[in-house]
Coordinates of C-alpha atoms in Angstrom, one line a residue:
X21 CA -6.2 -27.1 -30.4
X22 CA -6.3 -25.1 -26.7
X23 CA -6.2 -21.6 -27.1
X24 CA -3.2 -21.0 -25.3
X25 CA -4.3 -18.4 -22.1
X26 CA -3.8 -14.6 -21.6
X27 CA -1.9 -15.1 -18.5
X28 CA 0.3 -17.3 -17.0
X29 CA -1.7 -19.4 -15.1
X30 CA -1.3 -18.6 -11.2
X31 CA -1.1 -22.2 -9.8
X32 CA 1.8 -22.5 -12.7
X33 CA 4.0 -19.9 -11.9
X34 CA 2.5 -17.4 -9.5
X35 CA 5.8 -14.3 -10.2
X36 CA 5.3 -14.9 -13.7
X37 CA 1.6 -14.3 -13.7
X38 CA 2.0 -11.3 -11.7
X39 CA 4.8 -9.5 -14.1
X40 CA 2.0 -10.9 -17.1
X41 CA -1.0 -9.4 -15.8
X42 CA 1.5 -5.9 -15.0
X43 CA 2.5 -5.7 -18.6
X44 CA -1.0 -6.9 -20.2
X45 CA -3.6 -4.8 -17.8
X46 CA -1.3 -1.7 -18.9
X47 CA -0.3 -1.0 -15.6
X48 CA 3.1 -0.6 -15.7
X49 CA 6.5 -1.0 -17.4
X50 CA 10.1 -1.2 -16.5
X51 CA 12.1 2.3 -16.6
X52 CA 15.9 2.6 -18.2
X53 CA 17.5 2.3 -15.1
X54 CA 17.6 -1.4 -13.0
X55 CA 15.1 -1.1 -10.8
X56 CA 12.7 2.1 -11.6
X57 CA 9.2 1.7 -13.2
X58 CA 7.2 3.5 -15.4
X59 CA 3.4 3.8 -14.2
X60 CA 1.2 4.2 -17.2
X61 CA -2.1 5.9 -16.7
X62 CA -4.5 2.8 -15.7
X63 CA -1.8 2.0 -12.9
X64 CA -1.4 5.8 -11.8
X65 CA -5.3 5.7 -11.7
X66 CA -5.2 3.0 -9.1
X67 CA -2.3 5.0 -7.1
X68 CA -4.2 8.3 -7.5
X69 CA -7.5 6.2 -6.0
X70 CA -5.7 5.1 -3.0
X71 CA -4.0 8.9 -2.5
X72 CA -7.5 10.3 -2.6
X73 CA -8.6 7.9 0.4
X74 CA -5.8 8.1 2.4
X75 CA -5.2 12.2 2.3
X76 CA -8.8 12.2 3.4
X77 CA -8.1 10.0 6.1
X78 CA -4.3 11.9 7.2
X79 CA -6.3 15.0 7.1
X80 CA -9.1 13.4 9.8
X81 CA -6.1 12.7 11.6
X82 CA -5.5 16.7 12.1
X83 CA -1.6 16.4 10.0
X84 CA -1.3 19.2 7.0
X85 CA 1.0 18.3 3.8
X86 CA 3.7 19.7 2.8
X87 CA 6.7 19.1 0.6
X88 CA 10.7 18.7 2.0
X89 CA 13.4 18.8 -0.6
X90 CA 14.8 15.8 -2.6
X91 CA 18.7 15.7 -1.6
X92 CA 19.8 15.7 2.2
X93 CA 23.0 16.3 2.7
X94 CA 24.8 13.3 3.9
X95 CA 26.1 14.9 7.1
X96 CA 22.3 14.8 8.1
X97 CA 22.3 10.9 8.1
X98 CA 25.3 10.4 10.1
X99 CA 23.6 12.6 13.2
X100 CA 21.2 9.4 14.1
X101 CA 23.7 6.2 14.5
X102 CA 21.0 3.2 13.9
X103 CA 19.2 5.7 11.5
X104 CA 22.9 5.7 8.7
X105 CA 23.5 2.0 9.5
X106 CA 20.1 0.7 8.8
X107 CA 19.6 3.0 5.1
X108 CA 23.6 2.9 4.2
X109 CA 23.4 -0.5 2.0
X110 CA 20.6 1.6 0.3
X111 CA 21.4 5.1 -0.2
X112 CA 22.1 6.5 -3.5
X113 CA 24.7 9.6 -3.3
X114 CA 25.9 12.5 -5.5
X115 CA 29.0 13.9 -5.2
X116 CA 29.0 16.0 -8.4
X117 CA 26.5 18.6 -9.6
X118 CA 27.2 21.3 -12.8
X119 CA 30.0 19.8 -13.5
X120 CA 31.8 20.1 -10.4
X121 CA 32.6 18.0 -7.3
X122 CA 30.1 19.2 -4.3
X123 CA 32.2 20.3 -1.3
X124 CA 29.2 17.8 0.6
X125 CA 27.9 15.1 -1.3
X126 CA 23.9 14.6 -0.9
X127 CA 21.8 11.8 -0.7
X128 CA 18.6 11.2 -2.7
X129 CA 15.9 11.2 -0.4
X130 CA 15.4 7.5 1.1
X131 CA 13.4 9.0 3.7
X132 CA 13.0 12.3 5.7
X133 CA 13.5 12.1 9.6
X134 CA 16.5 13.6 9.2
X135 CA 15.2 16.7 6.7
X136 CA 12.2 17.1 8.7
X137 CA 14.0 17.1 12.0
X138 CA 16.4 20.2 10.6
X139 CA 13.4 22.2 10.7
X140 CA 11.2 21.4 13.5
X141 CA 14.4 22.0 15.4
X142 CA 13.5 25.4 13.8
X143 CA 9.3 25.3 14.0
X144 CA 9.2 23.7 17.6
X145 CA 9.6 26.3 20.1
X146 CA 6.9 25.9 23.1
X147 CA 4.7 23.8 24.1
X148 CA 2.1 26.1 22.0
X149 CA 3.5 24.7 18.7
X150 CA 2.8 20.8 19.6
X151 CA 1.0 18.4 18.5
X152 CA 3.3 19.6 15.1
X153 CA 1.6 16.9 12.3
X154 CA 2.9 17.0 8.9
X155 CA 2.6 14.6 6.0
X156 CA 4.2 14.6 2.8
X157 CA 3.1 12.7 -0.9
X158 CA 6.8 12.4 -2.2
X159 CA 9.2 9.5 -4.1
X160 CA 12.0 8.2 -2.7
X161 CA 14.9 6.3 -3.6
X162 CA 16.3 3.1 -1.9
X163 CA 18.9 1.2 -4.0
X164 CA 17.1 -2.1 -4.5
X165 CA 19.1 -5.2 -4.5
X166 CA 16.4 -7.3 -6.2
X167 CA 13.6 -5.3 -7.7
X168 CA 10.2 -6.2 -8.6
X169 CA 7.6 -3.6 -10.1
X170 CA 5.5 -2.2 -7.8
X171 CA 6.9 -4.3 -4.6
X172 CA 10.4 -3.4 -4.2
X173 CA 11.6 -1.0 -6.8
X174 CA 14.7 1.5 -6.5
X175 CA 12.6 4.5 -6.7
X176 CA 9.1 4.3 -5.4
X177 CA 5.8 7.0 -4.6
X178 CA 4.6 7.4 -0.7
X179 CA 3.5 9.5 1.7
X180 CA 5.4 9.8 4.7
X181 CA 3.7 11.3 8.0
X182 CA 6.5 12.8 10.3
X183 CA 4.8 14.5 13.7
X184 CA 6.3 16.1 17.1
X185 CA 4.3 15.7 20.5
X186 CA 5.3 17.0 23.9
X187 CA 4.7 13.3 26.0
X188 CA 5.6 9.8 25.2
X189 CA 1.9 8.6 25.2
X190 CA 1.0 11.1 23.2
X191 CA 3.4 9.9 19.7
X192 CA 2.7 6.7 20.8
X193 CA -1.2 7.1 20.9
X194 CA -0.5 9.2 17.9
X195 CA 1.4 6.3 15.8
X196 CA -1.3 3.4 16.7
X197 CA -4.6 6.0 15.7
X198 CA -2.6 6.1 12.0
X199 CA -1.6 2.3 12.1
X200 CA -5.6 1.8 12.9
X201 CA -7.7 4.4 12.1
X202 CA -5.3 5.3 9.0
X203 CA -3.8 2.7 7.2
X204 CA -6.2 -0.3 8.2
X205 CA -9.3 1.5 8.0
X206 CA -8.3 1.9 4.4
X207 CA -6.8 -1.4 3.3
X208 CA -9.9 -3.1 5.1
X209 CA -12.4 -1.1 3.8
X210 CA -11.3 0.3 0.3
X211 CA -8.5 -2.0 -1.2
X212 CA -11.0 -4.7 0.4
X213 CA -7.7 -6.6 2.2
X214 CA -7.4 -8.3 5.3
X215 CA -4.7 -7.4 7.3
X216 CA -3.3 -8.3 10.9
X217 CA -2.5 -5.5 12.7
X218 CA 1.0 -6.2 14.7
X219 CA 4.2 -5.3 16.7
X220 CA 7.4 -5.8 14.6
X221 CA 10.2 -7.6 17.0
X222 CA 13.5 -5.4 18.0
X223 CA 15.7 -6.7 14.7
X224 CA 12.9 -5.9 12.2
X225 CA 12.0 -2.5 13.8
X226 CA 12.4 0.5 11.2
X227 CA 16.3 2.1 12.0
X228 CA 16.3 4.4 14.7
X229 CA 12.6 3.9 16.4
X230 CA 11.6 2.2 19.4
X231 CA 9.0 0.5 18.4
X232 CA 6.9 -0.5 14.7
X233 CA 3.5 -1.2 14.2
X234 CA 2.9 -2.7 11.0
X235 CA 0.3 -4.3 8.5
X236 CA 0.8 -7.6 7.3
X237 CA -1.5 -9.1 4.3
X238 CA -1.6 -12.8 2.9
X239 CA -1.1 -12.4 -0.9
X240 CA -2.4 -15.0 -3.2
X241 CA 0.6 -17.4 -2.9
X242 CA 0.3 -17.3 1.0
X243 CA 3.4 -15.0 1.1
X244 CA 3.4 -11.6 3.4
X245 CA 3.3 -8.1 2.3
X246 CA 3.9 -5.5 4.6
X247 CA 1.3 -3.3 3.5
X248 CA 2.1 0.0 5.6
X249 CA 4.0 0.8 8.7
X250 CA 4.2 3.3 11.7
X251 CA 6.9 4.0 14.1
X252 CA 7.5 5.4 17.4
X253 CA 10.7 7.3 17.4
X254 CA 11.0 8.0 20.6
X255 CA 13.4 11.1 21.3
X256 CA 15.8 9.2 19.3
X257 CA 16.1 12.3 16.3
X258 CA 14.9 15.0 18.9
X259 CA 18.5 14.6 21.1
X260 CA 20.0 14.1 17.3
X261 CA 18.8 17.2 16.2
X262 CA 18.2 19.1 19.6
X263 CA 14.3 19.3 19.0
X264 CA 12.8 21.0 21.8
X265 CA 10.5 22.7 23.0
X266 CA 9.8 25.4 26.1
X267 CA 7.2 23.7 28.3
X268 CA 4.4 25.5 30.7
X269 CA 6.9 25.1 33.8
X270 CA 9.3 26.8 31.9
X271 CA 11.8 24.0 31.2
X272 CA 13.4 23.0 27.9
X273 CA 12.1 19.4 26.9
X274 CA 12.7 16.7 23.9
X275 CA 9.8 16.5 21.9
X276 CA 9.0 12.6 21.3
X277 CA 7.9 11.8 17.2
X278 CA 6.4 9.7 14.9
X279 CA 7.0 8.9 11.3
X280 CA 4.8 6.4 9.4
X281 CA 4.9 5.9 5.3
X282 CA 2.5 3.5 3.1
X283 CA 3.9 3.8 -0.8
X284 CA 2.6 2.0 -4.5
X285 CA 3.5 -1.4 -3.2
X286 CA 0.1 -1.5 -1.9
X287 CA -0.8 -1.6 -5.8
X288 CA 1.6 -4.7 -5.7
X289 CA -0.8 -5.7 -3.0
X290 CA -4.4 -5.2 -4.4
X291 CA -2.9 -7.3 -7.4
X292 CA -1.6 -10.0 -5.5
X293 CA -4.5 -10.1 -3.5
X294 CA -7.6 -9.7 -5.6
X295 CA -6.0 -10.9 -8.7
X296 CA -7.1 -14.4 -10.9
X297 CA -6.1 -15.6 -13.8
X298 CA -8.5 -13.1 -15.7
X299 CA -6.4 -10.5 -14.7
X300 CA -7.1 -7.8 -12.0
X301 CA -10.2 -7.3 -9.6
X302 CA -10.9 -4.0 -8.3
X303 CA -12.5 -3.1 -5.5
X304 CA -15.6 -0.9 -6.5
X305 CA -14.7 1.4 -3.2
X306 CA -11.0 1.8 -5.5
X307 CA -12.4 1.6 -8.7
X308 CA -10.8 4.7 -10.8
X309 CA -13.4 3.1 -13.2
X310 CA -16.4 1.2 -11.7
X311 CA -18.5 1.0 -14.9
X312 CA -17.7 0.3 -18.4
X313 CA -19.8 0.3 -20.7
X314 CA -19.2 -1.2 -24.5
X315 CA -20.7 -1.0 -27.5
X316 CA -20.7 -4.2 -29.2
X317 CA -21.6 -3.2 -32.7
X318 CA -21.2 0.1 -34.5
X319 CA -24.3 0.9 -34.9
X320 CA -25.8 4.6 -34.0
X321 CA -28.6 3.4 -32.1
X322 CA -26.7 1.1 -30.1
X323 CA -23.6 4.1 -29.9
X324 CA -26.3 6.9 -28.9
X325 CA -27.7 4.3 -26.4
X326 CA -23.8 3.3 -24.6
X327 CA -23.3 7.3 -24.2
X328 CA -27.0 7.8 -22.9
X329 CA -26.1 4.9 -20.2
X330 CA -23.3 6.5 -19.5
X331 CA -24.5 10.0 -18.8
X332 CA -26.8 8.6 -16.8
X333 CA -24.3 6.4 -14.6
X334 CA -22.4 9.9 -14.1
X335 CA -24.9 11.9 -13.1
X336 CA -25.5 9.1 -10.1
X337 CA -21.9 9.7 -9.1
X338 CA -20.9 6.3 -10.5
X339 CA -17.0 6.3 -12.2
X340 CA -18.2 5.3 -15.5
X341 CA -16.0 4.8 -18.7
X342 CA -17.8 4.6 -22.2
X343 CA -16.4 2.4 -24.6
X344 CA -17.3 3.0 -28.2
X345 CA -14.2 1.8 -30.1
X346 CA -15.9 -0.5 -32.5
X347 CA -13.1 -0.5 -34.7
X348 CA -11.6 -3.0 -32.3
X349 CA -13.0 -6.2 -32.0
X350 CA -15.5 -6.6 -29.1
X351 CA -14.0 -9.8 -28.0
X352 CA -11.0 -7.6 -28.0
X353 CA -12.2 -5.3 -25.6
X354 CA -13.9 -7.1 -23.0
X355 CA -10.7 -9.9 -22.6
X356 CA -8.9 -6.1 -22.0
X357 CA -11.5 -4.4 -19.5
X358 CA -11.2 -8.2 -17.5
X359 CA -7.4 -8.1 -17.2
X360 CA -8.2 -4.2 -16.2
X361 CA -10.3 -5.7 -13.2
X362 CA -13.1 -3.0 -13.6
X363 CA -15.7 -4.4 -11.5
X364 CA -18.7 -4.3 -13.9
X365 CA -18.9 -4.3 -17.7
X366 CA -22.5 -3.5 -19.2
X367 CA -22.5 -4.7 -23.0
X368 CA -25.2 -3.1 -25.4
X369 CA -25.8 -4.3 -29.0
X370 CA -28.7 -4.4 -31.5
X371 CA -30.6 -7.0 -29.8
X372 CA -30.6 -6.0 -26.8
X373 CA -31.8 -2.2 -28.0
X374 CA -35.0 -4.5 -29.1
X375 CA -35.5 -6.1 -25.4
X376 CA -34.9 -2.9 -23.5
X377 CA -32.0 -4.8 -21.9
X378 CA -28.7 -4.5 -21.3
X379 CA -25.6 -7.9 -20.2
X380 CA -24.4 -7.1 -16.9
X381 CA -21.1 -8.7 -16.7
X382 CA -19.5 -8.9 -13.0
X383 CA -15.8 -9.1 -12.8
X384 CA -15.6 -10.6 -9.0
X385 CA -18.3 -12.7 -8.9
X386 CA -18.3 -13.5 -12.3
X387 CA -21.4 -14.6 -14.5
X388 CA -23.3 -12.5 -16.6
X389 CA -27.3 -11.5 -16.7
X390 CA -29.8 -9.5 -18.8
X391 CA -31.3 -6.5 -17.0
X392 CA -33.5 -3.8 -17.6
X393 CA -31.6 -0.7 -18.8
X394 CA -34.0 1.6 -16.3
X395 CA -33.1 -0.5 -13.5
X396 CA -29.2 0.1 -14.0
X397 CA -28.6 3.5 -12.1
X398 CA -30.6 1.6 -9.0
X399 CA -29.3 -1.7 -9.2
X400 CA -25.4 -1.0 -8.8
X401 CA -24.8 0.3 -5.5
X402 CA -26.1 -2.9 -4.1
X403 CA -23.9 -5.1 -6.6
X404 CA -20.4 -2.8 -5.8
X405 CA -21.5 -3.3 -1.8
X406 CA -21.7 -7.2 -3.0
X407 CA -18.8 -7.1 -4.6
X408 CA -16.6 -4.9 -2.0
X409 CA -17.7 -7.3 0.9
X410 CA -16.8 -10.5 -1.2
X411 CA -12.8 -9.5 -1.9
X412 CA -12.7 -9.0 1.8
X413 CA -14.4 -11.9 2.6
X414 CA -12.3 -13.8 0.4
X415 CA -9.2 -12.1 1.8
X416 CA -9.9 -13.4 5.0
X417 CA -10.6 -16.4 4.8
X418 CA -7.5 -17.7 2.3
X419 CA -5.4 -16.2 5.2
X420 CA -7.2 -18.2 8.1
X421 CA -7.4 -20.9 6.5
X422 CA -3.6 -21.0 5.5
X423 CA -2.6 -20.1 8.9
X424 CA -1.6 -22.8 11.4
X425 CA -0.4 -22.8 14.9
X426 CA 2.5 -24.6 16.1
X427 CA 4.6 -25.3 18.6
X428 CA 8.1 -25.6 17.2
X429 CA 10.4 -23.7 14.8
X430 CA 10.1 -27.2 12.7
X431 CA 6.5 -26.5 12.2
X432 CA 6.7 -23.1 11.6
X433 CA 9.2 -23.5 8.6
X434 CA 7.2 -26.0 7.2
X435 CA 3.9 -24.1 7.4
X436 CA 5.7 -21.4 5.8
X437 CA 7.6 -23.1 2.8
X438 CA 4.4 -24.8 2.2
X439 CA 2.8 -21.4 1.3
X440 CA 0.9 -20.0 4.6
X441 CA 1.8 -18.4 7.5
X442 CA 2.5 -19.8 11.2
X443 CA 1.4 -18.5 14.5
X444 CA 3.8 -19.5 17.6
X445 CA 4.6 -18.3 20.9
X446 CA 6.7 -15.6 21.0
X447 CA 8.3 -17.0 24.7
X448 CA 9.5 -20.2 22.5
X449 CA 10.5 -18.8 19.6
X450 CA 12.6 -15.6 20.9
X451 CA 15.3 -13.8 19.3
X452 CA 17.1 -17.6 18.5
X453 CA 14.7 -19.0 17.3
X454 CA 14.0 -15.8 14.6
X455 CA 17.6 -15.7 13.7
X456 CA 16.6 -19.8 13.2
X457 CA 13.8 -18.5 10.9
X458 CA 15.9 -16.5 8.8
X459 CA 18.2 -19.3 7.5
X460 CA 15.1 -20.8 5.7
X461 CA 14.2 -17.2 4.7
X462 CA 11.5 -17.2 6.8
X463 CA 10.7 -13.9 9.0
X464 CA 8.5 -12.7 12.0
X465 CA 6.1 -10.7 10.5
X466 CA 5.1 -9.4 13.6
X467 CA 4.1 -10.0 17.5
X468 CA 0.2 -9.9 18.1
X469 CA -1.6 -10.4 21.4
X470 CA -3.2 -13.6 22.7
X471 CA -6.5 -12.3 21.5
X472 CA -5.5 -10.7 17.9
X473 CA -4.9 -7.0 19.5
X474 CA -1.6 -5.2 18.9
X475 CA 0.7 -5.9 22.1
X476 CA 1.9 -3.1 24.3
X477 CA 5.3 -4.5 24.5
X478 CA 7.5 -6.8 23.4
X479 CA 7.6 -9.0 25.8
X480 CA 4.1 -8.8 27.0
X481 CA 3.2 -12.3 28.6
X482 CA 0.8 -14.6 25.6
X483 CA 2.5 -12.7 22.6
X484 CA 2.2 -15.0 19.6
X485 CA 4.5 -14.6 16.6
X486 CA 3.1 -14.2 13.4
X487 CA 5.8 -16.1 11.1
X488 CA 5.6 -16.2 7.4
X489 CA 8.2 -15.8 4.0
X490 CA 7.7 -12.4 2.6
X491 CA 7.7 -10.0 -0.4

């Protein structure tokens, strides 16, 4: 009889694989309330990976973190029209706290232009205290409709860049250094994804900017994920919240702002993207462990041996994890550590103490190989470079080859309901023709140049219009 498999099979049943390989790689569960999740500590490892990255990055970028409180009152909303309309369906509110009605009822923080506007009203003064550049590592809370773990949940973890500037090209040259140097600079080269770098269109613009760049990835079922995003707000919350500034002629101006986030659905992401029907695949770039290595038998050769390797894997600066819990089957173990995605597994038992060997097991490429236990410390950078260029590679090309350019609104639904993505000129698709989109729940993901580059407006002449259905 077929042994039945660990996980849903993806070309079976592509959501049910992904909420299979969340619950069996221990990544995370849902929380008591509709729509929250619990991250357990493999999953918070992965978000704690991608932190690491991108602070260092924010930092480059000159912005400081700080922290902004939780509730807003809700007068704060109401100050930016588009701002209130476009969170309202979402916003979760309390009106009583200590067992009393509040004489203002708050809102749990969906996002914090407004908070953060209060007080660089207060921190903005003259032109000496701009470029003002702060970021925040917070949750938030946006009343999801239809949650899925990771992707859209009702309260989610994200960082949130909000920054002040005294010109117009300076936010906006601001806003495209993060969407570039920032957020794809990291998804290309550490979560190993491909991603289009693009111009959302007026109606799918974040509420209350002028303009959003986003990210846009191809996940395994040749849906979209928008992986990140970063906005130009104009002097839309500066006139709200009368943030200005003293400039060298002496003259009271509106600052001009950014605000750009990227939150845990990019773990949503590296799953959907890198994930098989093993499990997970973890770039070695990401990898909160890169190396584990397992004892087969119990025996204290082979156990002194694993912990030896291991040491010695550490003190080269690799993230290694030792596992010596021969209690539990080996089988066991390595069918877990697969689903887990680490990127290499290097097995030790009694015979291979006798050769001098250890079984290098690859979790990207797969396959498996005897190799010299001497030669591991100098033999692994080369495999995780391997390894990190192959998810990208593969990335790319599953989204190339799934896209296709057409002509017609026809074509474009049927590209995307066929699972890939559509590229068509935004002149003959326009505004009615996206509204046509959305009645086949199929969206713009965003407006890119003739020649791949993010457009400088709108309505710049040879704009093609990246079309897909989406997560």
């Amino acid at each position: 009889m077929a042994k039945a498999p660990v996980l849903t099979p993806q070309a079976d049943d592509f959501p049910r694989w992904y909420q299979d390989l969340i619950n069996k790689a221990e990544l995370a569960d849902n929380g008591p309330v509709r729509g929250t999740m619990v991250i357990r500590p493999y999953g918070y490892g992965l978000w704690e990976r991608m932190q690491q990255e991108m602070d260092a990055r924010i930092k480059e970028a000159g912005a400081q973190n700080a922290y902004f409180p939780l509730f807003i009152p809700q007068s704060y909303l109401t100050k930016e029209a588009e701002h209130v309309e476009g969170f309202a369906p979402e916003l979760a509110v309390v009106t009583h706290g200590g067992g009393k009605e509040l004489e203002e009822p708050v809102v749990v923080r969906p996002t914090s232009e407004t908070i953060i506007n209060d007080y660089f009203s207060k921190w903005v003064q003259s032109y000496r205290d701009l470029p003002l550049l702060i970021n925040q590592w917070a949750n938030v809370v946006r009343w999801e409709m239809r949650p899925r773990v990771f992707l859209r949940t009702t309260e989610f973890l994200w960082q949130e860049g909000h920054t002040a500037h005294a010109t117009y090209e300076e936010a906006r040259d601001y806003a495209a250094y993060i969407h570039e140097k920032v957020y794809a600079d990291f998804m290309v080269n550490v979560l190993g994804i491909d991603v289009v770098l693009g111009r959302k269109t007026a109606s799918e613009r974040f509420a209350g900017a002028i303009n959003t760049l986003t990210l846009e990835a191809m996940m395994g079922d040749g849906k979209a994920l928008q992986m990140g995003t970063s906005h130009e707000l104009g002097q839309n919350f500066a006139k709200a919240f009368h943030t200005q500034y003293l400039s060298k002629e002496g003259k009271q101006e509106l600052v001009w702002q950014t605000s750009w986030g990227s939150s845990t659905r990019m773990v949503g992401g590296l799953i959907m993207s890198h994930g098989d029907d093993n499990g997970l695949r973890v770039p070695p770039r990401l990898a909160a462990v890169q190396v584990v290595v397992l004892a087969i038998k119990g025996d204290d050769a082979v156990l002194a041996k694993v912990r030896e390797i291991g040491d010695r894997l550490e003190a080269a600066g690799v993230r290694v994890h030792v596992d010596d819990r021969t209690d539990t089957p080996f089988g066991r173990r390595a069918v877990d550590w697969e689903l887990k995605g680490v990127p290499v597994r290097i097995e030790v038992g009694p015979r291979d103490l006798e050769n001098g060997t250890a079984m290098l097991a690859r979790r990207i490429p797969g396959g498996k190989e005897p190799v010299a236990i001497d030669a591991l410390v100098g033999l692994l950078p080369a495999v995780f470079e391997e390894d990190q260029a192959l998810l990208l590679r593969q990335s790319r090309e599953r989204r190339e080859s799934r896209t296709s350019d057409v002509s017609t609104i026809e074509e474009a639904v049927e590209a995307a309901t066929a699972g890939g993505w559509a590229r068509i000129p935004w002149a003959d698709l326009g505004e009615e023709g996206e509204a046509k989109l959305a009645e086949h729940s199929v969206t713009v993901r965003c407006l890119v140049a003739e020649d791949g580059s993010v457009p400088a407006a709108d309505d710049a002449p040879g704009n093609v219009a990246v079309v897909a259905r989406a997560y």
